[in-house]
Coordinates of N, CA and C in Angstrom, one line a residue:
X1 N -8.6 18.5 1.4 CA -7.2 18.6 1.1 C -7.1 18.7 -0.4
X2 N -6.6 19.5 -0.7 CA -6.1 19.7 -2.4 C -4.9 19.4 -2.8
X3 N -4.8 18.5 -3.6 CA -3.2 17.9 -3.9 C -3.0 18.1 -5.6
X4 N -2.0 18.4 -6.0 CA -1.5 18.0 -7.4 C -1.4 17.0 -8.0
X5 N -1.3 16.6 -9.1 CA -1.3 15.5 -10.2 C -1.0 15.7 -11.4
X6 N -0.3 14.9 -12.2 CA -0.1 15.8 -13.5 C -0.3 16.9 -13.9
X7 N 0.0 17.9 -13.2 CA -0.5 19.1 -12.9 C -2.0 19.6 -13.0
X8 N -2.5 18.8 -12.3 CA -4.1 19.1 -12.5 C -4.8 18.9 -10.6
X9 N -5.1 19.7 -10.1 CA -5.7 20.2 -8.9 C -6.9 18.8 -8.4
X10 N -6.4 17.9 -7.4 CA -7.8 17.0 -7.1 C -8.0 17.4 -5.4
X11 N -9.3 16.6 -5.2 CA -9.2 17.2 -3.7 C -9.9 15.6 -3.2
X12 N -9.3 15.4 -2.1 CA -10.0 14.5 -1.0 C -11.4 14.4 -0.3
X13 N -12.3 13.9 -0.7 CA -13.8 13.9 -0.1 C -14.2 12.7 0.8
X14 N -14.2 12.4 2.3 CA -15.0 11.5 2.5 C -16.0 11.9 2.4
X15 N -16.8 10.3 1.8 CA -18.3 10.1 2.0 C -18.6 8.8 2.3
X16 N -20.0 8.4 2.0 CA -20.6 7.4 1.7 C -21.3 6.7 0.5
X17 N -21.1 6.0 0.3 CA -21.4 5.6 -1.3 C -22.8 5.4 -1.1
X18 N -23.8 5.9 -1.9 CA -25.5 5.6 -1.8 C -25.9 4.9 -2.8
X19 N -25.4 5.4 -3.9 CA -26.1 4.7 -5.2 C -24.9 4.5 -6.5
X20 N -24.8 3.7 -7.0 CA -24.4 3.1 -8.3 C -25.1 3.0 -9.6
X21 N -24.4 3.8 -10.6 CA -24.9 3.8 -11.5 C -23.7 3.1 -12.9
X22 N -23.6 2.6 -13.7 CA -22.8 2.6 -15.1 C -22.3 4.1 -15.1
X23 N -22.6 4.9 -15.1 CA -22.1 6.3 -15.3 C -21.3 7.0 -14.1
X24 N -22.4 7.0 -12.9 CA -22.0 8.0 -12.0 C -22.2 7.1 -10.9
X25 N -21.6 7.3 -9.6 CA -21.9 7.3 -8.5 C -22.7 8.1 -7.5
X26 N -23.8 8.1 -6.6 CA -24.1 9.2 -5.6 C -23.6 8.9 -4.1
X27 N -22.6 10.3 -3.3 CA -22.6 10.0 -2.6 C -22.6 10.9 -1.2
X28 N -22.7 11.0 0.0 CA -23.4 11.9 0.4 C -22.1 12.0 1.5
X29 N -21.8 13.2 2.0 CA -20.7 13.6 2.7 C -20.9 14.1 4.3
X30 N -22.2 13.8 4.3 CA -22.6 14.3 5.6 C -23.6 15.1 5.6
X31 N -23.4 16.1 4.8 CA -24.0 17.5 4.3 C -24.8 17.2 3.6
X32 N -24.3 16.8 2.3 CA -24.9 17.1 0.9 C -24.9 15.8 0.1
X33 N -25.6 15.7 -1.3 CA -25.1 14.4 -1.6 C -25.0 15.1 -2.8
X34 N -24.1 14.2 -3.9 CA -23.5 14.8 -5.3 C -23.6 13.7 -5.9
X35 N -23.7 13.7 -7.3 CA -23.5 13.0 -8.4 C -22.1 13.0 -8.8
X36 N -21.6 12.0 -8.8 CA -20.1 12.1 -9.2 C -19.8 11.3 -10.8
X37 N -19.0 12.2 -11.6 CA -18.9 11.0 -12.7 C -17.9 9.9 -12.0
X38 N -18.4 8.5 -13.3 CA -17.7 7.3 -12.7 C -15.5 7.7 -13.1
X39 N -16.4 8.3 -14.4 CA -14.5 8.9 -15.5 C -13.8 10.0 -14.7
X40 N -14.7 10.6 -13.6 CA -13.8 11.8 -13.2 C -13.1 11.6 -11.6
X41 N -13.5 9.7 -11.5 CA -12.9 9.3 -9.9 C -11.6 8.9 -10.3
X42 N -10.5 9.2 -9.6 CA -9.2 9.4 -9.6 C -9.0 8.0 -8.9
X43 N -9.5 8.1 -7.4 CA -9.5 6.8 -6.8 C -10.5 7.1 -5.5
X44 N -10.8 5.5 -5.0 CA -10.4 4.0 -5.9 C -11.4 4.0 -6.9
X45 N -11.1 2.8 -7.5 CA -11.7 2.4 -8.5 C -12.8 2.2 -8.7
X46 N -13.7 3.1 -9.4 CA -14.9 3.0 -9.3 C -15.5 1.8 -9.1
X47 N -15.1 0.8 -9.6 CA -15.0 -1.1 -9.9 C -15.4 -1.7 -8.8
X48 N -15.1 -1.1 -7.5 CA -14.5 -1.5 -6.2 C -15.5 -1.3 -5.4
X49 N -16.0 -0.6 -5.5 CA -17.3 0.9 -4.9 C -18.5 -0.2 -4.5
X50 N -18.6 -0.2 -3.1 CA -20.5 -1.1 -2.9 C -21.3 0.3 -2.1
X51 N -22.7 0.0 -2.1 CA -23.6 0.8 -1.7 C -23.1 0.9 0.1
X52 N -22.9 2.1 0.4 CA -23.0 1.8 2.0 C -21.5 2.1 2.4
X53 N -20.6 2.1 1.8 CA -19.0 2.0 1.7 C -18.9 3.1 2.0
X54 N -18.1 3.5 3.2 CA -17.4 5.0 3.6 C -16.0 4.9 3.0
X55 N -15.4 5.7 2.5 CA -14.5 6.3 1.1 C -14.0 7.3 1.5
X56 N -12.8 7.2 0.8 CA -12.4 8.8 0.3 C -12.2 8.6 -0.8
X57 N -13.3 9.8 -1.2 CA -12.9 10.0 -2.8 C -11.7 10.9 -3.6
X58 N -10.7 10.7 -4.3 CA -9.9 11.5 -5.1 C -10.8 12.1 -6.6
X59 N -10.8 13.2 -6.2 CA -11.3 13.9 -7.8 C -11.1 15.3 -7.8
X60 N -11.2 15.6 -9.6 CA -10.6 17.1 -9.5 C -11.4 17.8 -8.6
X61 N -10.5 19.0 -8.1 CA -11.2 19.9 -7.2 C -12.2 20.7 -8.0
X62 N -12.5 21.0 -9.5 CA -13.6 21.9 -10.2 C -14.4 20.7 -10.1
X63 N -14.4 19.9 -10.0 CA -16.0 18.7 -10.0 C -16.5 19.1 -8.5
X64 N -15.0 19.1 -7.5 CA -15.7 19.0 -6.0 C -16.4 20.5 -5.9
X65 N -15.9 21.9 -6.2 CA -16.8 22.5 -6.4 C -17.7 22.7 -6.9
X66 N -18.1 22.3 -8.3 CA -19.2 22.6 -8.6 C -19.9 21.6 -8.1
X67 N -20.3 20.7 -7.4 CA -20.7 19.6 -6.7 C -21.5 20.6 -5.0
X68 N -20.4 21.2 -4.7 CA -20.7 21.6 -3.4 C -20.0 21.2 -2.5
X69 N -19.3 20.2 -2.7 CA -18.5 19.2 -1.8 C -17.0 20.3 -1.3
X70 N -16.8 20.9 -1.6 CA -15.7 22.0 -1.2 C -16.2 23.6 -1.0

């Protein structure tokens, strides 16, 4: 699903959360897994996030493409 925001395009991903990093998160959607920046999660809060956690991630939809995730 792709929604607006300050006029900027995000899209909805469930996943799973695999790995935690200070920077990025990895997390795998079934398919695929992606490196996500920590600065480009919209919601929730990266803060929040444990290994193992099924999610929906908010973030721009050009990360979820070039990711593969859309």
């Amino acid at each position: 699903m792709t929604r607006i925001l300050e006029s900027k395009e995000f899209c909805e991903i469930a996943c799973q959360v695999r790995v935690i990093t200070d920077r990025a998160i990895l997390v795998h959607d079934g398919t695929r897994e992606a490196w996500i920046p920590r600065s480009q999660i919209e919601d929730p809060d990266p803060d929040d996030l444990e290994i193992g956690q099924h999610i929906t991630l908010l973030i721009p939809e050009w990360i979820a493409k070039e990711k593969g995730l859309i």
